[in-house]
Amino acid sequence: MSDPLDTPSIISPETKSAALKSLKWLLGLGGALAIIVGALIFLWPTKSAVVITMIIAAYALVGGVFYLIIAFATKGLSTGARIGQALAGIIFIVAGIIAFMNPAESTVTFAFIVIIFIGVSWIFEGIAALTALDLAPSKGWAIFFAIVSILAGIAVLLSPLFAAAVLWMWLGISLFVIGIVQVVRAFTIDRD
């Protein structure tokens, strides 16, 4: 199979080389970052979860300020839209402040909310798969998926702390492995 960048086009060899070099750098840096984050999650799961929660809290504070700016500085916004933007801004700012005041408790609360969402989502996905059986090309696989999804959702809801720990560690391992693959890809991309 030919390389799409090798086909005659307006792309010069210099442009192709520069694009390939940029891609290698992006893959390498992204891979290195994934390896570092994955290792941090795996080696220090609690501390890394708190750091992620604090990053989200900082995002909430900044987002809240922007919502307030939009609410009060944007011309042509309806009263309802202004109220909605202002309320969103206040909620985001309050959530961010609370998270910074209680990092450990906020991390547990955030993890609990995410896990409950995942568990409920998996149950709904399973139910949706069962209700759409007549549209499935393979009913057996659809039923299998539905059963696994519903059971996984129930398991997550019955043991949210264990589920959070397992999924957090899975994320760390996944990031580490994906990072290694990206770094290897960065070094071998021009050999394809």
PDB file of C-alpha atoms in Angstrom:
ATOM      1  CA  MET A   1       0.000   0.000   0.000  1.00  0.00           C
ATOM      2  CA  SER A   2       1.391   3.370  -0.967  1.00  0.00           C
ATOM      3  CA  ASP A   3       1.904   6.251   1.376  1.00  0.00           C
ATOM      4  CA  PRO A   4      -0.723   8.969   0.757  1.00  0.00           C
ATOM      5  CA  LEU A   5       2.000  11.563   1.208  1.00  0.00           C
ATOM      6  CA  ASP A   6       3.969   9.967  -1.676  1.00  0.00           C
ATOM      7  CA  THR A   7       1.227  10.573  -4.251  1.00  0.00           C
ATOM      8  CA  PRO A   8       1.804  13.486  -6.615  1.00  0.00           C
ATOM      9  CA  SER A   9       0.466  16.603  -4.988  1.00  0.00           C
ATOM     10  CA  ILE A  10       1.302  20.119  -4.012  1.00  0.00           C
ATOM     11  CA  ILE A  11       3.160  18.835  -0.934  1.00  0.00           C
ATOM     12  CA  SER A  12       6.866  19.369  -1.413  1.00  0.00           C
ATOM     13  CA  PRO A  13       9.416  16.874  -0.063  1.00  0.00           C
ATOM     14  CA  GLU A  14      10.550  19.535   2.415  1.00  0.00           C
ATOM     15  CA  THR A  15       6.989  20.006   3.698  1.00  0.00           C
ATOM     16  CA  LYS A  16       6.528  16.256   3.994  1.00  0.00           C
ATOM     17  CA  SER A  17       9.817  15.962   5.888  1.00  0.00           C
ATOM     18  CA  ALA A  18       8.873  18.804   8.244  1.00  0.00           C
ATOM     19  CA  ALA A  19       5.425  17.285   8.856  1.00  0.00           C
ATOM     20  CA  LEU A  20       6.975  13.886   9.575  1.00  0.00           C
ATOM     21  CA  LYS A  21       9.491  15.450  11.961  1.00  0.00           C
ATOM     22  CA  SER A  22       6.688  17.289  13.792  1.00  0.00           C
ATOM     23  CA  LEU A  23       4.640  14.096  13.990  1.00  0.00           C
ATOM     24  CA  LYS A  24       7.623  12.223  15.436  1.00  0.00           C
ATOM     25  CA  TRP A  25       8.095  14.910  18.085  1.00  0.00           C
ATOM     26  CA  LEU A  26       4.399  14.940  18.967  1.00  0.00           C
ATOM     27  CA  LEU A  27       4.266  11.151  19.235  1.00  0.00           C
ATOM     28  CA  GLY A  28       7.445  11.098  21.298  1.00  0.00           C
ATOM     29  CA  LEU A  29       6.389  13.861  23.676  1.00  0.00           C
ATOM     30  CA  GLY A  30       2.845  12.523  23.982  1.00  0.00           C
ATOM     31  CA  GLY A  31       4.211   9.048  24.622  1.00  0.00           C
ATOM     32  CA  ALA A  32       6.688  10.274  27.222  1.00  0.00           C
ATOM     33  CA  LEU A  33       3.939  12.222  28.987  1.00  0.00           C
ATOM     34  CA  ALA A  34       1.651   9.164  28.957  1.00  0.00           C
ATOM     35  CA  ILE A  35       4.461   7.016  30.402  1.00  0.00           C
ATOM     36  CA  ILE A  36       5.103   9.538  33.183  1.00  0.00           C
ATOM     37  CA  VAL A  37       1.416   9.997  34.067  1.00  0.00           C
ATOM     38  CA  GLY A  38       0.786   6.250  33.884  1.00  0.00           C
ATOM     39  CA  ALA A  39       3.755   5.544  36.163  1.00  0.00           C
ATOM     40  CA  LEU A  40       2.652   8.232  38.629  1.00  0.00           C
ATOM     41  CA  ILE A  41      -0.872   6.783  38.751  1.00  0.00           C
ATOM     42  CA  PHE A  42       0.481   3.262  39.237  1.00  0.00           C
ATOM     43  CA  LEU A  43       3.148   4.168  41.826  1.00  0.00           C
ATOM     44  CA  TRP A  44       1.180   6.790  43.771  1.00  0.00           C
ATOM     45  CA  PRO A  45      -2.504   6.205  43.023  1.00  0.00           C
ATOM     46  CA  THR A  46      -3.898   8.303  45.878  1.00  0.00           C
ATOM     47  CA  LYS A  47      -1.577  11.272  45.423  1.00  0.00           C
ATOM     48  CA  SER A  48      -2.052  11.270  41.656  1.00  0.00           C
ATOM     49  CA  ALA A  49      -5.846  11.163  42.079  1.00  0.00           C
ATOM     50  CA  VAL A  50      -5.656  14.194  44.377  1.00  0.00           C
ATOM     51  CA  VAL A  51      -3.474  16.041  41.840  1.00  0.00           C
ATOM     52  CA  ILE A  52      -5.949  15.277  39.034  1.00  0.00           C
ATOM     53  CA  THR A  53      -8.805  16.482  41.251  1.00  0.00           C
ATOM     54  CA  MET A  54      -6.910  19.718  41.959  1.00  0.00           C
ATOM     55  CA  ILE A  55      -6.336  20.229  38.225  1.00  0.00           C
ATOM     56  CA  ILE A  56     -10.080  19.801  37.681  1.00  0.00           C
ATOM     57  CA  ALA A  57     -10.729  22.220  40.577  1.00  0.00           C
ATOM     58  CA  ALA A  58      -8.446  24.813  38.958  1.00  0.00           C
ATOM     59  CA  TYR A  59     -10.296  24.287  35.682  1.00  0.00           C
ATOM     60  CA  ALA A  60     -13.589  24.811  37.538  1.00  0.00           C
ATOM     61  CA  LEU A  61     -12.351  28.100  39.014  1.00  0.00           C
ATOM     62  CA  VAL A  62     -11.124  29.412  35.666  1.00  0.00           C
ATOM     63  CA  GLY A  63     -14.266  28.177  33.915  1.00  0.00           C
ATOM     64  CA  GLY A  64     -16.427  29.806  36.566  1.00  0.00           C
ATOM     65  CA  VAL A  65     -14.710  33.155  36.078  1.00  0.00           C
ATOM     66  CA  PHE A  66     -15.238  32.915  32.316  1.00  0.00           C
ATOM     67  CA  TYR A  67     -18.913  32.036  32.802  1.00  0.00           C
ATOM     68  CA  LEU A  68     -19.317  35.149  34.978  1.00  0.00           C
ATOM     69  CA  ILE A  69     -17.503  37.304  32.414  1.00  0.00           C
ATOM     70  CA  ILE A  70     -19.803  35.970  29.694  1.00  0.00           C
ATOM     71  CA  ALA A  71     -22.862  36.568  31.884  1.00  0.00           C
ATOM     72  CA  PHE A  72     -22.038  40.202  32.597  1.00  0.00           C
ATOM     73  CA  ALA A  73     -19.964  41.345  29.609  1.00  0.00           C
ATOM     74  CA  THR A  74     -21.657  39.795  26.583  1.00  0.00           C
ATOM     75  CA  LYS A  75     -24.002  42.119  24.744  1.00  0.00           C
ATOM     76  CA  GLY A  76     -27.252  40.779  23.334  1.00  0.00           C
ATOM     77  CA  LEU A  77     -27.590  37.926  25.834  1.00  0.00           C
ATOM     78  CA  SER A  78     -31.126  37.294  27.047  1.00  0.00           C
ATOM     79  CA  THR A  79     -31.893  37.580  30.753  1.00  0.00           C
ATOM     80  CA  GLY A  80     -32.362  33.814  31.022  1.00  0.00           C
ATOM     81  CA  ALA A  81     -29.013  33.175  29.358  1.00  0.00           C
ATOM     82  CA  ARG A  82     -27.309  35.692  31.667  1.00  0.00           C
ATOM     83  CA  ILE A  83     -28.814  34.022  34.726  1.00  0.00           C
ATOM     84  CA  GLY A  84     -27.777  30.590  33.447  1.00  0.00           C
ATOM     85  CA  GLN A  85     -24.213  31.721  32.732  1.00  0.00           C
ATOM     86  CA  ALA A  86     -23.963  33.463  36.113  1.00  0.00           C
ATOM     87  CA  LEU A  87     -25.314  30.423  37.982  1.00  0.00           C
ATOM     88  CA  ALA A  88     -22.908  28.126  36.150  1.00  0.00           C
ATOM     89  CA  GLY A  89     -20.055  30.482  37.019  1.00  0.00           C
ATOM     90  CA  ILE A  90     -20.996  30.595  40.690  1.00  0.00           C
ATOM     91  CA  ILE A  91     -21.409  26.803  40.887  1.00  0.00           C
ATOM     92  CA  PHE A  92     -18.049  26.210  39.199  1.00  0.00           C
ATOM     93  CA  ILE A  93     -16.266  28.704  41.460  1.00  0.00           C
ATOM     94  CA  VAL A  94     -17.852  27.304  44.641  1.00  0.00           C
ATOM     95  CA  ALA A  95     -17.011  23.731  43.573  1.00  0.00           C
ATOM     96  CA  GLY A  96     -13.419  24.733  42.834  1.00  0.00           C
ATOM     97  CA  ILE A  97     -13.014  26.506  46.183  1.00  0.00           C
ATOM     98  CA  ILE A  98     -14.510  23.571  48.101  1.00  0.00           C
ATOM     99  CA  ALA A  99     -12.202  21.169  46.266  1.00  0.00           C
ATOM    100  CA  PHE A 100      -9.135  23.249  47.140  1.00  0.00           C
ATOM    101  CA  MET A 101     -10.230  23.507  50.774  1.00  0.00           C
ATOM    102  CA  ASN A 102     -10.730  19.718  51.098  1.00  0.00           C
ATOM    103  CA  PRO A 103      -8.515  17.956  48.538  1.00  0.00           C
ATOM    104  CA  ALA A 104      -8.778  14.400  49.926  1.00  0.00           C
ATOM    105  CA  GLU A 105     -12.534  14.530  50.494  1.00  0.00           C
ATOM    106  CA  SER A 106     -13.078  16.143  47.102  1.00  0.00           C
ATOM    107  CA  THR A 107     -11.068  13.392  45.436  1.00  0.00           C
ATOM    108  CA  VAL A 108     -13.179  10.683  47.075  1.00  0.00           C
ATOM    109  CA  THR A 109     -16.398  12.513  46.177  1.00  0.00           C
ATOM    110  CA  PHE A 110     -15.288  13.042  42.582  1.00  0.00           C
ATOM    111  CA  ALA A 111     -14.227   9.390  42.245  1.00  0.00           C
ATOM    112  CA  PHE A 112     -17.542   8.255  43.722  1.00  0.00           C
ATOM    113  CA  ILE A 113     -19.546  10.408  41.293  1.00  0.00           C
ATOM    114  CA  VAL A 114     -17.522   9.167  38.307  1.00  0.00           C
ATOM    115  CA  ILE A 115     -17.876   5.522  39.379  1.00  0.00           C
ATOM    116  CA  ILE A 116     -21.624   5.828  39.939  1.00  0.00           C
ATOM    117  CA  PHE A 117     -21.929   7.418  36.492  1.00  0.00           C
ATOM    118  CA  ILE A 118     -19.908   4.573  34.941  1.00  0.00           C
ATOM    119  CA  GLY A 119     -21.962   1.891  36.697  1.00  0.00           C
ATOM    120  CA  VAL A 120     -25.295   3.430  35.716  1.00  0.00           C
ATOM    121  CA  SER A 121     -24.048   4.021  32.151  1.00  0.00           C
ATOM    122  CA  TRP A 122     -23.033   0.385  31.763  1.00  0.00           C
ATOM    123  CA  ILE A 123     -26.428  -0.779  33.008  1.00  0.00           C
ATOM    124  CA  PHE A 124     -28.219   1.548  30.582  1.00  0.00           C
ATOM    125  CA  GLU A 125     -25.958   0.415  27.714  1.00  0.00           C
ATOM    126  CA  GLY A 126     -26.876  -3.189  28.470  1.00  0.00           C
ATOM    127  CA  ILE A 127     -30.579  -2.386  28.603  1.00  0.00           C
ATOM    128  CA  ALA A 128     -30.305  -0.408  25.360  1.00  0.00           C
ATOM    129  CA  ALA A 129     -28.575  -3.365  23.687  1.00  0.00           C
ATOM    130  CA  LEU A 130     -31.412  -5.659  24.785  1.00  0.00           C
ATOM    131  CA  THR A 131     -34.094  -3.279  23.548  1.00  0.00           C
ATOM    132  CA  ALA A 132     -32.388  -2.970  20.150  1.00  0.00           C
ATOM    133  CA  LEU A 133     -31.897  -6.706  19.560  1.00  0.00           C
ATOM    134  CA  ASP A 134     -33.909  -6.643  16.343  1.00  0.00           C
ATOM    135  CA  LEU A 135     -31.388  -4.147  14.894  1.00  0.00           C
ATOM    136  CA  ALA A 136     -28.306  -6.149  15.911  1.00  0.00           C
ATOM    137  CA  PRO A 137     -26.545  -8.036  13.102  1.00  0.00           C
ATOM    138  CA  SER A 138     -25.587 -10.745  15.611  1.00  0.00           C
ATOM    139  CA  LYS A 139     -28.177 -11.256  18.337  1.00  0.00           C
ATOM    140  CA  GLY A 140     -25.928 -13.627  20.289  1.00  0.00           C
ATOM    141  CA  TRP A 141     -23.141 -11.065  20.633  1.00  0.00           C
ATOM    142  CA  ALA A 142     -25.654  -8.332  21.442  1.00  0.00           C
ATOM    143  CA  ILE A 143     -27.148 -10.445  24.244  1.00  0.00           C
ATOM    144  CA  PHE A 144     -23.660 -11.332  25.514  1.00  0.00           C
ATOM    145  CA  PHE A 145     -22.666  -7.641  25.513  1.00  0.00           C
ATOM    146  CA  ALA A 146     -25.897  -6.677  27.286  1.00  0.00           C
ATOM    147  CA  ILE A 147     -25.442  -9.266  30.029  1.00  0.00           C
ATOM    148  CA  VAL A 148     -21.775  -8.379  30.593  1.00  0.00           C
ATOM    149  CA  SER A 149     -22.559  -4.651  30.584  1.00  0.00           C
ATOM    150  CA  ILE A 150     -25.434  -4.974  33.062  1.00  0.00           C
ATOM    151  CA  LEU A 151     -23.465  -7.274  35.378  1.00  0.00           C
ATOM    152  CA  ALA A 152     -20.404  -4.986  35.233  1.00  0.00           C
ATOM    153  CA  GLY A 153     -22.580  -1.969  36.027  1.00  0.00           C
ATOM    154  CA  ILE A 154     -24.150  -3.750  38.991  1.00  0.00           C
ATOM    155  CA  ALA A 155     -20.714  -4.865  40.237  1.00  0.00           C
ATOM    156  CA  VAL A 156     -19.432  -1.294  40.026  1.00  0.00           C
ATOM    157  CA  LEU A 157     -22.441   0.028  41.948  1.00  0.00           C
ATOM    158  CA  LEU A 158     -22.161  -2.681  44.619  1.00  0.00           C
ATOM    159  CA  SER A 159     -18.481  -2.002  45.237  1.00  0.00           C
ATOM    160  CA  PRO A 160     -17.672   1.540  44.081  1.00  0.00           C
ATOM    161  CA  LEU A 161     -14.445   1.893  46.066  1.00  0.00           C
ATOM    162  CA  PHE A 162     -12.975  -1.327  44.669  1.00  0.00           C
ATOM    163  CA  ALA A 163     -14.192  -0.395  41.173  1.00  0.00           C
ATOM    164  CA  ALA A 164     -12.599   3.048  41.443  1.00  0.00           C
ATOM    165  CA  ALA A 165      -9.273   1.529  42.504  1.00  0.00           C
ATOM    166  CA  VAL A 166      -9.326  -1.051  39.703  1.00  0.00           C
ATOM    167  CA  LEU A 167     -10.285   1.471  37.008  1.00  0.00           C
ATOM    168  CA  TRP A 168      -7.700   3.985  38.261  1.00  0.00           C
ATOM    169  CA  MET A 169      -4.946   1.357  38.153  1.00  0.00           C
ATOM    170  CA  TRP A 170      -6.174   0.218  34.728  1.00  0.00           C
ATOM    171  CA  LEU A 171      -5.891   3.814  33.526  1.00  0.00           C
ATOM    172  CA  GLY A 172      -2.325   4.050  34.834  1.00  0.00           C
ATOM    173  CA  ILE A 173      -1.256   0.784  33.213  1.00  0.00           C
ATOM    174  CA  SER A 174      -3.006   1.694  29.952  1.00  0.00           C
ATOM    175  CA  LEU A 175      -1.341   5.099  29.788  1.00  0.00           C
ATOM    176  CA  PHE A 176       2.054   3.531  30.483  1.00  0.00           C
ATOM    177  CA  VAL A 177       1.670   0.900  27.751  1.00  0.00           C
ATOM    178  CA  ILE A 178       0.192   3.353  25.230  1.00  0.00           C
ATOM    179  CA  GLY A 179       3.042   5.750  25.997  1.00  0.00           C
ATOM    180  CA  ILE A 180       5.633   3.074  25.259  1.00  0.00           C
ATOM    181  CA  VAL A 181       3.896   2.262  21.967  1.00  0.00           C
ATOM    182  CA  GLN A 182       3.841   5.957  21.026  1.00  0.00           C
ATOM    183  CA  VAL A 183       7.532   6.418  21.795  1.00  0.00           C
ATOM    184  CA  VAL A 184       8.435   3.322  19.762  1.00  0.00           C
ATOM    185  CA  ARG A 185       6.212   4.613  16.956  1.00  0.00           C
ATOM    186  CA  ALA A 186       7.967   7.994  17.091  1.00  0.00           C
ATOM    187  CA  PHE A 187      11.330   6.304  16.519  1.00  0.00           C
ATOM    188  CA  THR A 188      10.071   4.006  13.759  1.00  0.00           C
ATOM    189  CA  ILE A 189       7.512   6.130  11.894  1.00  0.00           C
ATOM    190  CA  ASP A 190       9.823   7.037   9.022  1.00  0.00           C
ATOM    191  CA  ARG A 191      10.642   3.360   8.429  1.00  0.00           C
ATOM    192  CA  ASP A 192       7.094   2.569   7.244  1.00  0.00           C
TER     193      ASP A 192
END
